[in-house]
Amino acid sequence: MFPKGTKRKFSDSGEEAVSSGDQGPAAPSAAARMLSSSYSLQRQSLLDMSLIKLQLCHMLVEPNLCRSVLIANTVRQIQEEMTQDGTWQIMTQALAAAQCPTDRLVATEVLCRQTDPAAQAGQSPKPYAVVGVEEGYHSEEVVMEGDVETDVTMSTLSPVSPQLSSASYLAGPFGMGPCWEEEEEDGECEEEEEEEDSEECVSEGEEGDGDHLSADSRTGEQVFGTFEIKHPAPPPDPALEELFSDVDPSYYDLDTVLTGMQSAPKMGPYDLLDSLSSHGPTALSSSSSCRSDLNELDHIMEIIVGS
Amino acid sequence: LLPPDEGRAGITLTLVSFSDIISTVEFNYSGELLATGDKGGRVVIFQHEQESKNRPHLRGEYNVYSTFQSHEPEFDYLKSLEIEEKINKIRWLPQQNAAHFLLSTNDKTIKLWKISERDKRAEGYNLKDEDGRLRDPFRITSLRVPVLMPMDLMVEASPRRIFANAHTYHINSISVNSDHETYLSADDLRINLWHLEITDRSFNIVDIKPANMEELTEVITAAECHPHQCNVFVYSSSKGTIRLCDMRAAALCDRHSKFFEEPEDPSSRSFFSEIISSISDVKFSHSGRYMMTRDYLSVKVWDLNMENRPVETYQVHEYLRSKLCSLYENDCIFDKFECCWNGSDSAIMTGSYNNFFRMFDRNTRRDITLEASRESSKPRATLKPRKVSTGGKRKKDEISVDSLDFNKKILHTAWHPKDNVIAVAATNNLYIFQDKIN
């Protein structure tokens, strides 16, 4: 279960610190938690991990609603506690001000399919795409007889940006050292995207994660894999704003999606980032509600919390 | 209770390897038949052979009785998503004639299957040959009465009803009502009531979908009809609550009659508290007086007359509590374990990791951990109890928590309704354990 050399003890005893932390919003304990940087780091890691889990989903099969709801609730809990602590404000301000490295994005594959018996049975790797929480929910909607609902929302991409916040925690707690390693893998990613069946790309995306992980030198014991995507260094501010911008929900309309598909039939999630940074296909940049002034994490939290 | 004490004759094991992961296991009402569903949409039914006349003290074996493809993968063109053919649940109908009926469901569609035997055929027709060719009527000079001749047993499965297009979300439960005419099906947000004869409509009896999906914080995880009261059913949620509903009260059972929830222990609260409280299975006792719920770390028995806490709590693998973060990382924390009662409601069983499964005797409070492994299939083998060591010192024969294989999970188990026979699904392998003594 644990990769060799991982600091299991630290991670799990640290988890106990997280577990036993909450005693209510009393100021003294909040202050005590503030002082415990290890607790804050672990909580932050848990938040990052949860956000990534929400975004990376199977795209060919509908995501598990129960799991998504539980993860979203976890994110909410963390955000509430951080808001009480006052650390939420600090974090969002810090991320907004920070000069994030623009030549690297680190994503962590936490849904290791190599350890999945199905993957071991030789099934083809499930495709991945980046999906926001509410898109994940909306993708369950279906036009049915007599059903008033007329949303036909396609699961789509929301910015992969939370990984940037995790980039600032590369030194990471939980003994996740090996998992946060950056590797030169984008060549492989390119190949995998070319393997995609164009039909599957209506859902924007497929990462041959199983292939990728097997290409990875790690063994099946590894729970994590990592891959890194390089996109050309854009001018910092406009690129970041594009990267973090919301995609107009009208994008989810069937017509727009199909148009998008025709113009860019083999889009993967990281193609999207490339295209955004280089001011790519009009279907994607046509959003009229770009929130260029919001930090991406805050934005995602707003989606989740609905504030 | 099944675990061998000193002096018992031991256990026989039937081990069947499947080509796919087994996704559901269910005995029928008599225990004569055992149905399994797998990830590939197939149903395999095993039948208990009659005890041999030579050795009546030994139980008969379970052999394959029927195999058929229940569900096929589908593609939802509207959402561009695949609908898995994996069989989520199988439920038998009570037997009313020579044929057997069962309901099988995948994420979206429920099917009623008729399984019937044919062991005789008619010979000696007047108007046609044995080959089936029509005889020339002018050549018929005498009449004969066709005779039924025995033939090799043939078991046929045919779909009798298909209940489709009623669930937007993934079906997690089906349950046959005690009236034997209706059944319920539950998905993440809704529960529908069907009549077995009517496939083009169903009644929606529970709907917890919020107007704004962004407000969604709780989903339905399991549902079951009461074994005797045809107006009562329960459903469990991802927040660890159970609602008991009475269908006589209103057409839409959004308001529960009873609400079961155990107050949280504030000292053990963590970011994972809600996730591990999510109920993965709910089962009424055969008596109908109790129900059992399975959450990530424990099994709880509830008295239907007491809503504020369970009457019994059994720890399945408490040693995992300190590993919750890692189990969250690798998604194991979302595994949905099932649980089951024995025929007399005196014992309960549920699965764990490393191919372990656990049994609890409610009367003696004894519990045992057993492993579904090929070692058990050796002759004269008895099931050896296993133990997981949690402390620093690991005793001989104990296994440490870090050595557990979290890919080997036993999610589906079933207990014979009358006898000491259990079926345990360990990924691709089905283990049927029987007491040797009849």
XYZ file of C-alpha atoms in Angstrom:
745
model
C 0.000 0.000 0.000
C 2.722 2.433 0.833
C 5.596 3.040 -1.532
C 8.893 2.123 -0.058
C 10.709 4.886 1.603
C 7.631 6.959 2.211
C 7.486 8.520 5.574
C 4.376 6.637 6.553
C 4.734 7.248 10.224
C 4.925 10.924 9.782
C 2.010 11.063 7.457
C -0.282 9.001 9.615
C 0.689 10.488 12.923
C 0.310 13.797 11.208
C -3.093 12.720 10.133
C -3.904 12.052 13.730
C -2.974 15.618 14.467
C -5.407 16.665 11.812
C -7.995 14.317 13.237
C -7.770 15.455 16.777
C -7.413 19.075 15.922
C -10.956 20.281 15.864
C -12.331 21.277 19.163
C -14.572 24.031 17.924
C -13.925 27.549 16.830
C -12.529 28.709 20.132
C -9.913 31.336 19.578
C -7.153 29.773 21.684
C -7.288 26.470 19.834
C -7.490 28.293 16.521
C -4.395 30.166 17.482
C -2.767 26.929 18.528
C -3.534 25.487 15.147
C -2.137 28.517 13.451
C 1.057 27.953 15.283
C 1.203 24.350 14.185
C 2.594 24.766 10.724
C 2.675 21.048 10.233
C -1.066 20.889 10.802
C -1.603 23.767 8.377
C 0.546 22.180 5.750
C -1.212 18.864 6.095
C -4.582 20.508 5.962
C -3.505 22.383 2.865
C -2.320 19.170 1.275
C -5.618 17.547 2.055
C -7.383 20.475 0.420
C -5.201 20.261 -2.669
C -5.661 16.527 -2.905
C -9.418 16.886 -2.602
C -9.611 19.524 -5.294
C -7.577 17.395 -7.626
C -9.787 14.401 -6.937
C -12.797 16.480 -7.834
C -11.303 17.561 -11.088
C -9.818 14.369 -12.362
C -12.574 12.002 -13.276
C -13.269 9.161 -15.559
C -14.767 10.701 -18.573
C -16.019 7.715 -20.450
C -18.074 6.521 -17.512
C -20.040 8.896 -15.353
C -18.253 9.893 -12.166
C -19.461 8.485 -8.903
C -21.805 11.074 -7.441
C -21.504 9.826 -3.879
C -17.743 10.082 -3.946
C -17.852 13.558 -5.489
C -20.286 14.767 -2.860
C -18.164 13.403 -0.018
C -15.006 15.002 -1.385
C -16.777 18.311 -1.949
C -18.057 18.232 1.623
C -14.504 17.635 2.826
C -13.295 20.626 0.872
C -16.062 22.714 2.387
C -15.102 21.647 5.887
C -11.485 22.570 5.313
C -12.440 25.899 3.841
C -14.729 26.657 6.762
C -12.041 25.872 9.261
C -9.484 27.886 7.364
C -11.886 30.778 7.194
C -12.365 30.645 10.948
C -8.621 30.502 11.421
C -8.122 33.418 9.184
C -5.705 31.365 7.144
C -8.038 31.287 4.170
C -7.601 34.979 3.535
C -3.882 34.723 4.013
C -3.619 31.877 1.566
C -5.664 33.471 -1.169
C -3.737 36.682 -0.841
C -0.446 34.866 -0.893
C -1.362 32.912 -3.977
C -2.554 35.997 -5.760
C 0.638 37.801 -5.003
C 2.958 34.923 -5.585
C 4.907 34.688 -8.750
C 3.867 31.236 -9.739
C 6.200 29.420 -12.053
C 4.648 29.662 -15.445
C 6.764 27.174 -17.207
C 5.616 24.217 -15.191
C 2.401 22.792 -13.979
C 2.513 19.860 -11.689
C -0.489 17.606 -11.500
C -0.690 14.677 -9.210
C -2.397 11.533 -10.274
C -3.962 10.266 -7.126
C -6.303 7.838 -8.749
C -3.675 5.290 -9.471
C -5.189 2.863 -11.910
C -2.228 0.555 -11.821
C -3.356 -0.793 -8.505
C -6.866 -1.186 -9.764
C -7.619 -4.849 -10.457
C -9.446 -3.833 -13.585
C -6.350 -2.174 -14.908
C -4.365 -5.206 -14.007
C -6.804 -7.321 -15.910
C -5.599 -5.498 -18.938
C -8.456 -3.180 -19.596
C -7.734 -0.053 -21.501
C -7.012 2.906 -19.317
C -9.929 5.083 -18.551
C -9.696 8.530 -19.981
C -9.433 11.534 -17.750
C -10.486 15.083 -18.049
C -10.644 17.994 -15.753
C -14.090 18.546 -14.431
C -15.391 21.046 -11.961
C -17.611 19.960 -9.139
C -20.853 21.339 -10.366
C -20.124 20.185 -13.846
C -19.639 16.774 -12.420
C -23.089 16.981 -10.908
C -24.688 18.503 -13.956
C -23.265 15.899 -16.187
C -25.680 13.501 -14.560
C -28.643 15.425 -15.876
C -30.530 13.953 -18.729
C -33.486 15.154 -20.701
C -36.181 12.675 -19.866
C -39.772 12.342 -20.686
C -41.794 14.623 -18.575
C -38.723 15.890 -16.852
C -38.680 19.633 -16.581
C -34.921 19.761 -16.507
C -33.537 20.817 -19.800
C -29.923 21.151 -18.894
C -27.825 19.119 -21.099
C -24.554 20.086 -19.709
C -21.454 18.411 -20.861
C -18.714 17.786 -18.434
C -16.044 20.192 -19.361
C -12.845 21.631 -18.286
C -12.315 24.014 -15.530
C -8.880 25.337 -14.898
C -6.370 22.857 -13.687
C -4.976 25.604 -11.577
C -5.224 24.129 -8.091
C -2.086 22.303 -8.919
C -0.320 25.602 -8.775
C -1.181 25.932 -5.145
C 0.273 22.539 -4.574
C 3.369 23.646 -6.406
C 4.095 25.919 -3.504
C 4.052 22.905 -1.250
C 6.405 20.785 -3.188
C 8.400 20.114 -0.109
C 5.175 18.572 1.052
C 4.112 16.963 4.265
C 2.539 13.533 4.492
C 5.809 12.143 3.298
C 4.550 12.552 -0.213
C 7.987 13.450 -1.396
C 8.186 11.006 -4.260
C 4.725 11.927 -5.402
C 5.421 15.546 -5.833
C 8.510 14.991 -7.888
C 8.486 16.692 -11.181
C 9.362 14.693 -14.182
C 9.821 15.379 -17.816
C 6.849 13.540 -19.145
C 5.201 15.825 -21.610
C 6.570 13.913 -24.527
C 4.646 10.900 -23.357
C 1.580 12.979 -22.807
C 1.662 14.150 -26.354
C 1.815 10.622 -27.638
C -1.004 9.503 -25.442
C -3.238 12.258 -26.638
C -2.620 11.224 -30.189
C -3.798 7.763 -29.354
C -7.171 9.103 -28.418
C -10.192 8.090 -30.311
C -11.653 11.269 -31.643
C -15.117 10.157 -30.646
C -14.180 10.158 -27.023
C -12.948 13.678 -27.150
C -16.319 15.249 -26.911
C -15.610 15.068 -23.248
C -12.402 16.949 -23.686
C -10.027 14.597 -22.732
C -8.257 11.573 -22.195
C -5.053 10.942 -20.430
C -3.653 7.559 -21.054
C -2.952 7.363 -17.425
C -2.569 3.656 -17.318
C -0.082 3.812 -20.134
C 1.571 6.691 -18.532
C 1.993 5.031 -15.220
C 3.288 1.879 -16.739
C 5.798 3.942 -18.613
C 6.713 5.436 -15.318
C 9.571 3.676 -13.700
C 7.641 3.238 -10.495
C 6.234 -0.094 -9.490
C 2.636 -1.010 -9.010
C 3.049 -0.451 -5.310
C 3.120 3.235 -5.905
C -0.095 4.919 -5.120
C 0.896 8.060 -6.857
C 2.222 8.991 -10.203
C 3.085 12.397 -11.367
C 3.324 14.052 -14.649
C 4.289 17.452 -15.627
C 3.148 19.543 -18.446
C 5.220 22.238 -19.946
C 3.598 24.906 -21.904
C 5.414 27.760 -23.547
C 6.185 30.609 -21.203
C 3.526 33.196 -21.819
C 3.512 36.783 -20.659
C 2.761 36.271 -16.995
C -0.292 38.283 -16.152
C -2.631 37.801 -19.081
C -1.736 34.124 -19.304
C -2.446 33.551 -15.647
C -5.716 35.355 -15.914
C -6.709 33.292 -18.899
C -5.626 30.185 -17.090
C -7.662 30.998 -14.061
C -10.614 32.384 -15.871
C -13.959 30.813 -15.674
C -15.386 29.197 -18.722
C -18.769 30.517 -19.603
C -21.468 27.975 -18.807
C -22.855 28.577 -22.245
C -19.866 26.617 -23.337
C -21.611 23.632 -21.981
C -24.330 23.872 -24.561
C -24.332 20.977 -26.911
C -23.836 23.162 -29.956
C -20.850 24.957 -28.567
C -19.265 21.761 -27.453
C -19.737 20.129 -30.788
C -18.306 23.178 -32.457
C -15.391 23.026 -30.123
C -14.956 19.382 -30.911
C -14.916 19.950 -34.615
C -12.348 22.638 -34.380
C -10.112 20.809 -31.980
C -10.961 17.160 -32.152
C -8.160 15.870 -30.027
C -8.172 18.143 -27.068
C -6.839 16.832 -23.853
C -6.932 18.740 -20.608
C -3.443 19.955 -21.116
C -4.081 20.927 -24.682
C -6.661 23.212 -23.232
C -4.110 24.872 -21.038
C -1.799 25.298 -23.967
C -4.530 26.827 -26.016
C -5.600 29.127 -23.266
C -2.137 30.378 -22.746
C -1.641 30.978 -26.418
C -5.105 32.481 -26.831
C -6.388 29.448 -28.625
C -9.654 28.349 -30.202
C -12.446 30.822 -30.117
C -14.871 28.328 -28.690
C -12.971 28.424 -25.481
C -12.033 32.019 -25.226
C -15.465 33.261 -26.048
C -16.422 33.335 -22.396
C -17.901 36.586 -21.453
C -17.671 36.052 -17.781
C -13.955 35.637 -17.323
C -13.115 36.315 -13.773
C -9.742 37.687 -14.323
C -9.495 39.223 -10.931
C -10.063 36.120 -8.810
C -7.578 33.651 -7.567
C -8.365 30.235 -8.995
C -8.721 28.538 -5.643
C -11.146 31.101 -4.418
C -13.031 30.711 -7.618
C -13.332 27.002 -7.256
C -14.462 27.408 -3.694
C -17.116 29.785 -4.845
C -18.346 27.230 -7.274
C -18.425 24.604 -4.594
C -19.874 26.742 -1.862
C -22.148 28.611 -4.206
C -21.440 31.931 -2.571
C -21.801 -20.359 13.861
C -19.606 -21.325 11.006
C -16.104 -20.927 12.426
C -14.765 -24.283 13.442
C -14.383 -25.122 17.088
C -12.477 -28.104 18.308
C -14.115 -31.313 17.229
C -15.855 -30.022 14.169
C -15.465 -31.892 10.944
C -14.312 -28.831 9.160
C -15.333 -26.877 6.165
C -15.784 -27.717 2.550
C -14.889 -25.064 0.089
C -16.116 -24.617 -3.417
C -13.884 -22.189 -5.245
C -14.936 -20.792 -8.583
C -12.810 -18.481 -10.656
C -14.539 -15.894 -12.765
C -13.122 -14.068 -15.741
C -14.436 -10.812 -14.372
C -14.717 -9.140 -11.026
C -17.742 -10.415 -9.112
C -20.017 -7.521 -8.261
C -22.927 -9.110 -6.393
C -23.824 -12.373 -4.634
C -27.292 -13.457 -3.484
C -28.935 -16.665 -2.249
C -32.548 -17.267 -3.144
C -35.235 -17.735 -0.483
C -34.626 -21.453 -0.067
C -30.864 -21.286 -0.401
C -30.956 -23.828 -3.159
C -29.735 -21.313 -5.683
C -26.907 -18.813 -5.457
C -26.780 -16.041 -8.028
C -23.702 -13.993 -8.857
C -23.305 -10.987 -11.115
C -20.059 -9.689 -12.497
C -18.501 -6.623 -14.022
C -19.036 -7.985 -17.525
C -22.809 -8.048 -17.129
C -23.042 -11.805 -16.725
C -25.120 -13.716 -14.237
C -23.999 -17.148 -13.069
C -26.369 -19.208 -10.934
C -25.178 -22.092 -8.796
C -27.447 -24.835 -7.556
C -27.098 -26.874 -4.429
C -26.948 -30.508 -5.352
C -28.944 -32.966 -3.391
C -26.934 -34.754 -0.779
C -25.710 -38.049 -2.070
C -27.515 -41.079 -0.806
C -24.250 -42.725 0.097
C -23.108 -39.941 2.357
C -26.161 -38.134 3.588
C -24.248 -36.457 6.397
C -22.299 -34.397 3.922
C -23.782 -31.403 2.280
C -24.136 -31.373 -1.448
C -22.007 -29.109 -3.537
C -22.924 -26.012 -5.413
C -22.528 -26.421 -9.155
C -23.169 -24.125 -12.054
C -26.830 -24.203 -12.948
C -27.232 -21.413 -15.462
C -25.152 -18.699 -17.081
C -26.451 -15.828 -19.124
C -25.597 -12.339 -20.245
C -27.891 -10.026 -18.363
C -26.727 -6.578 -19.375
C -24.651 -5.209 -22.210
C -22.609 -2.019 -22.215
C -24.536 0.891 -23.590
C -23.581 4.301 -24.792
C -25.595 7.329 -23.769
C -25.294 9.501 -26.858
C -26.848 12.486 -25.194
C -24.173 12.722 -22.546
C -21.439 10.923 -24.426
C -20.922 8.563 -21.571
C -20.746 4.846 -21.356
C -23.248 2.957 -19.244
C -21.462 0.090 -17.583
C -22.853 -3.385 -17.892
C -21.675 -4.267 -14.415
C -24.399 -5.952 -12.379
C -24.850 -3.890 -9.243
C -27.452 -6.023 -7.530
C -29.424 -9.229 -7.950
C -32.553 -9.936 -5.960
C -34.603 -13.120 -6.161
C -38.357 -13.221 -6.233
C -40.077 -15.752 -4.000
C -40.725 -18.923 -5.938
C -44.307 -19.386 -7.049
C -44.039 -22.161 -9.597
C -41.413 -24.380 -11.132
C -39.553 -21.463 -12.657
C -37.272 -19.077 -10.778
C -37.372 -15.327 -11.182
C -34.759 -12.758 -10.330
C -34.192 -9.053 -10.791
C -30.788 -7.887 -11.947
C -29.716 -4.307 -12.398
C -26.841 -2.252 -13.715
C -26.510 1.523 -13.233
C -29.586 2.353 -15.274
C -31.778 -0.624 -16.196
C -33.454 -3.361 -14.172
C -34.398 -6.650 -15.782
C -36.649 -9.457 -14.644
C -35.292 -12.841 -15.683
C -37.106 -16.146 -15.754
C -34.981 -19.207 -15.253
C -36.755 -22.399 -16.177
C -35.810 -25.993 -16.593
C -36.619 -28.245 -19.360
C -35.950 -31.924 -18.858
C -38.612 -33.517 -20.989
C -39.676 -33.213 -24.544
C -42.630 -34.504 -26.400
C -42.159 -37.220 -28.967
C -44.613 -38.814 -31.310
C -46.395 -35.882 -32.802
C -48.874 -36.704 -35.509
C -48.319 -33.809 -37.824
C -44.572 -33.569 -37.788
C -41.523 -35.779 -37.735
C -38.997 -35.978 -34.991
C -36.964 -33.603 -37.129
C -39.784 -31.145 -37.113
C -40.642 -31.571 -40.732
C -44.296 -31.625 -41.508
C -45.703 -34.970 -42.374
C -47.810 -35.389 -45.434
C -51.357 -35.603 -44.077
C -52.370 -38.193 -46.610
C -49.758 -40.554 -45.265
C -51.078 -40.499 -41.760
C -52.984 -43.711 -41.255
C -53.272 -43.779 -37.508
C -53.270 -41.392 -34.624
C -50.977 -41.596 -31.697
C -50.685 -39.693 -28.457
C -47.395 -37.830 -28.044
C -45.358 -39.030 -25.116
C -43.085 -36.994 -22.849
C -39.597 -38.421 -22.927
C -36.775 -37.377 -20.648
C -33.989 -35.338 -22.105
C -30.838 -33.795 -20.752
C -31.623 -31.006 -18.403
C -31.622 -27.655 -20.074
C -31.829 -24.467 -18.079
C -33.049 -21.457 -19.970
C -32.956 -17.848 -18.919
C -35.193 -15.380 -20.656
C -35.777 -11.698 -19.969
C -39.418 -11.177 -19.095
C -39.457 -7.489 -18.226
C -37.121 -4.608 -18.804
C -37.540 -1.615 -16.518
C -35.638 1.193 -18.159
C -35.338 4.963 -18.350
C -36.418 5.697 -14.824
C -33.121 6.629 -13.232
C -31.022 9.659 -14.004
C -28.389 8.648 -11.500
C -26.708 5.346 -10.768
C -28.894 2.621 -9.305
C -27.386 1.337 -6.072
C -30.196 -0.855 -4.688
C -33.210 -2.919 -5.620
C -35.483 -4.602 -3.129
C -38.496 -6.856 -3.612
C -41.505 -5.962 -1.491
C -43.188 -8.478 0.776
C -46.352 -8.189 -1.310
C -44.426 -9.939 -4.089
C -45.971 -7.582 -6.589
C -43.859 -4.486 -6.280
C -40.230 -3.617 -5.802
C -38.200 -0.497 -5.247
C -35.104 0.773 -7.015
C -32.879 3.474 -5.599
C -30.276 5.720 -7.194
C -28.164 8.485 -5.664
C -31.046 10.919 -5.377
C -34.321 9.113 -6.000
C -36.234 5.983 -5.122
C -38.851 4.514 -7.441
C -41.531 1.940 -6.790
C -42.374 -0.472 -9.574
C -45.044 -3.035 -10.219
C -43.455 -6.186 -11.556
C -45.953 -6.359 -14.391
C -45.609 -2.758 -15.532
C -42.483 -1.560 -17.214
C -43.458 1.738 -18.741
C -43.955 3.658 -15.562
C -42.901 3.736 -11.947
C -43.832 5.788 -8.927
C -41.235 8.123 -7.516
C -41.448 7.787 -3.744
C -38.332 9.601 -2.583
C -36.617 12.553 -4.217
C -33.796 14.343 -2.423
C -32.460 16.213 -5.391
C -32.073 19.894 -4.479
C -33.349 22.549 -6.844
C -29.813 23.808 -7.156
C -27.345 20.991 -7.589
C -24.634 23.091 -6.025
C -26.470 22.660 -2.753
C -26.155 18.899 -2.906
C -24.444 17.577 0.191
C -26.053 14.191 0.772
C -26.936 11.225 -1.430
C -28.862 7.989 -1.026
C -26.520 5.050 -0.620
C -28.830 2.043 -0.088
C -32.499 1.149 0.309
C -34.479 -1.908 1.348
C -38.093 -2.960 1.803
C -39.199 -4.277 5.177
C -39.387 -8.092 5.061
C -42.947 -8.260 6.393
C -44.561 -4.831 6.288
C -45.121 -4.050 2.648
C -45.652 -0.354 3.331
C -42.324 0.202 5.074
C -38.870 0.732 3.622
C -35.627 2.329 4.715
C -32.898 4.217 2.945
C -29.447 5.206 4.113
C -27.383 8.250 3.244
C -23.826 9.377 2.767
C -24.071 11.287 6.054
C -24.596 8.159 8.104
C -28.330 8.517 8.590
C -31.161 6.064 7.965
C -34.715 7.092 7.228
C -37.635 4.741 7.632
C -40.635 5.630 5.487
C -44.234 4.528 5.425
C -45.785 4.488 1.985
C -49.249 4.807 3.447
C -48.465 8.244 4.805
C -48.027 10.050 1.521
C -47.390 9.414 -2.118
C -44.017 11.076 -1.914
C -42.104 9.800 1.079
C -39.797 12.761 1.446
C -40.816 13.048 5.069
C -39.626 10.093 7.021
C -41.489 8.300 9.751
C -38.309 7.537 11.655
C -34.843 9.003 11.511
C -31.903 6.966 12.772
C -28.624 8.670 13.529
C -25.975 8.097 16.112
C -24.652 11.306 17.637
C -21.084 11.935 16.684
C -18.327 11.517 19.185
C -16.749 14.971 19.230
C -13.408 13.661 20.396
C -12.924 11.581 17.281
C -13.954 14.204 14.791
C -11.697 14.691 11.784
C -11.951 15.809 8.216
C -12.737 12.191 7.370
C -15.532 11.760 9.884
C -18.291 12.263 7.388
C -16.765 10.020 4.771
C -16.319 7.112 7.145
C -19.833 7.579 8.485
C -21.304 7.160 5.021
C -23.416 4.015 5.051
C -22.585 1.562 2.297
C -25.258 -1.057 3.011
C -28.459 -1.479 5.011
C -30.161 -4.813 5.682
C -33.215 -5.722 7.698
C -32.960 -8.750 9.945
C -35.060 -11.730 8.912
C -37.306 -11.051 11.876
C -37.933 -7.501 10.759
C -37.225 -6.152 14.237
C -33.716 -4.936 13.548
C -31.689 -3.484 10.755
C -27.966 -3.474 10.208
C -25.869 -0.743 8.622
C -22.298 -0.865 7.367
C -20.098 2.189 7.380
C -16.413 2.259 6.604
C -15.064 0.999 9.894
C -17.991 -0.645 11.635
C -21.262 -2.541 11.476
C -24.183 -1.302 13.566
C -27.357 -3.088 14.552
C -30.364 -0.866 15.135
C -33.617 -1.619 16.904
C -36.347 -0.156 14.741
C -37.926 1.251 17.872
C -34.875 3.229 18.901
C -33.748 6.018 16.658
C -31.105 7.787 18.639
C -28.412 5.151 18.660
C -27.694 1.603 17.537
C -28.109 -1.249 19.980
C -24.914 -2.957 18.889
C -21.738 -1.739 17.232
C -19.046 -4.019 15.879
C -15.634 -2.787 14.798
C -14.612 -4.354 11.545
C -11.088 -3.003 11.126
C -10.517 -0.277 13.677
C -6.790 -0.422 12.942
C -7.515 1.504 9.765
C -8.615 4.589 11.675
C -5.071 5.889 11.847
C -4.626 5.281 8.136
C -7.596 7.257 6.900
C -5.523 9.861 5.119
C -3.703 7.263 3.060
C -6.950 5.465 2.379
C -8.383 8.757 1.190
C -5.454 9.260 -1.108
C -5.836 5.895 -2.771
C -9.630 6.092 -2.769
C -10.082 2.985 -0.644
C -12.023 5.083 1.834
C -14.855 5.126 -0.716
C -15.096 1.331 -0.939
C -18.632 0.126 -0.348
C -18.734 -2.968 1.809
C -21.909 -5.001 2.179
C -23.088 -6.921 5.199
C -25.467 -9.806 5.829
C -27.364 -11.675 8.546
C -27.409 -15.400 9.058
C -30.733 -17.213 8.896
C -31.500 -16.933 12.591
C -30.225 -13.335 12.926
C -27.769 -14.520 15.545
C -24.691 -13.662 13.508
C -23.597 -11.071 11.000
C -20.859 -11.050 8.408
C -19.019 -8.414 6.425
C -15.854 -8.113 4.382
C -12.570 -6.283 4.792
C -9.220 -5.971 3.013
C -6.536 -8.546 2.334
C -9.341 -10.974 1.474
C -10.374 -10.998 5.100
C -13.961 -11.248 6.162
C -15.399 -10.892 9.618
C -18.180 -12.641 11.470
C -19.776 -11.502 14.688
C -21.904 -13.628 16.992
C -24.469 -11.327 18.497
C -25.178 -13.556 21.471
C -21.709 -14.478 22.637
C -20.089 -11.308 21.301
C -17.365 -13.450 19.814
C -15.918 -12.334 16.549
C -13.596 -13.933 14.076
C -11.509 -12.886 11.114
C -11.155 -15.360 8.283
C -9.319 -15.212 5.007
C -10.648 -16.249 1.628
C -7.583 -17.814 0.173
C -6.735 -20.852 -1.812
C -5.102 -22.335 1.247
C -8.558 -22.974 2.571
C -9.233 -25.349 -0.268
C -6.755 -27.970 0.838
C -8.291 -31.179 2.123
C -8.831 -31.352 5.839
C -8.353 -27.645 6.025
C -10.100 -25.728 8.684
C -10.487 -22.032 8.450
C -7.777 -20.542 10.535
C -8.661 -17.332 12.279
C -6.517 -14.400 11.286
C -5.399 -11.479 13.327
C -4.095 -8.089 12.410
C -1.487 -6.711 14.753
C -1.725 -3.082 15.577
C 0.927 -2.630 18.194
C 4.641 -2.568 17.826
C 5.200 -6.220 18.492
C 3.811 -8.527 15.899
C 3.064 -11.988 17.103
C 3.714 -14.997 14.982
C 0.904 -15.607 12.460
C -0.288 -12.085 12.818
C -0.160 -9.744 9.901
C 0.759 -6.118 10.261
C -1.484 -3.351 9.046
C 1.075 -2.107 6.578
C 1.274 -5.500 4.939
C -2.401 -5.646 4.155
C -3.240 -5.802 0.507
C -5.849 -3.131 -0.128
C -6.509 -4.403 -3.620
C -7.891 -7.622 -2.208
C -11.176 -6.383 -0.857
C -14.209 -8.439 -0.006
C -17.168 -6.205 -0.711
C -19.856 -8.835 -1.317
C -20.845 -11.667 0.973
C -24.006 -13.728 1.352
C -25.315 -16.116 3.978
C -27.602 -19.045 3.276
C -31.080 -18.276 4.636
C -31.195 -21.482 6.675
C -27.915 -23.354 6.806
C -24.322 -22.646 7.662
C -23.266 -21.916 4.129
C -21.653 -18.653 3.123
C -20.616 -17.197 -0.195
C -17.713 -14.743 -0.269
C -16.670 -12.846 -3.392
C -12.980 -11.997 -3.477
C -12.439 -9.999 -6.648
C -12.532 -12.683 -9.369
C -13.009 -15.642 -7.077
C -16.124 -16.990 -5.425
C -15.662 -18.932 -2.223
C -18.547 -21.049 -0.988
C -17.867 -22.344 2.498
C -20.071 -25.051 3.972
C -20.083 -26.792 7.296
C -19.272 -30.414 6.671
C -21.886 -31.613 9.071
C -25.372 -31.526 7.740
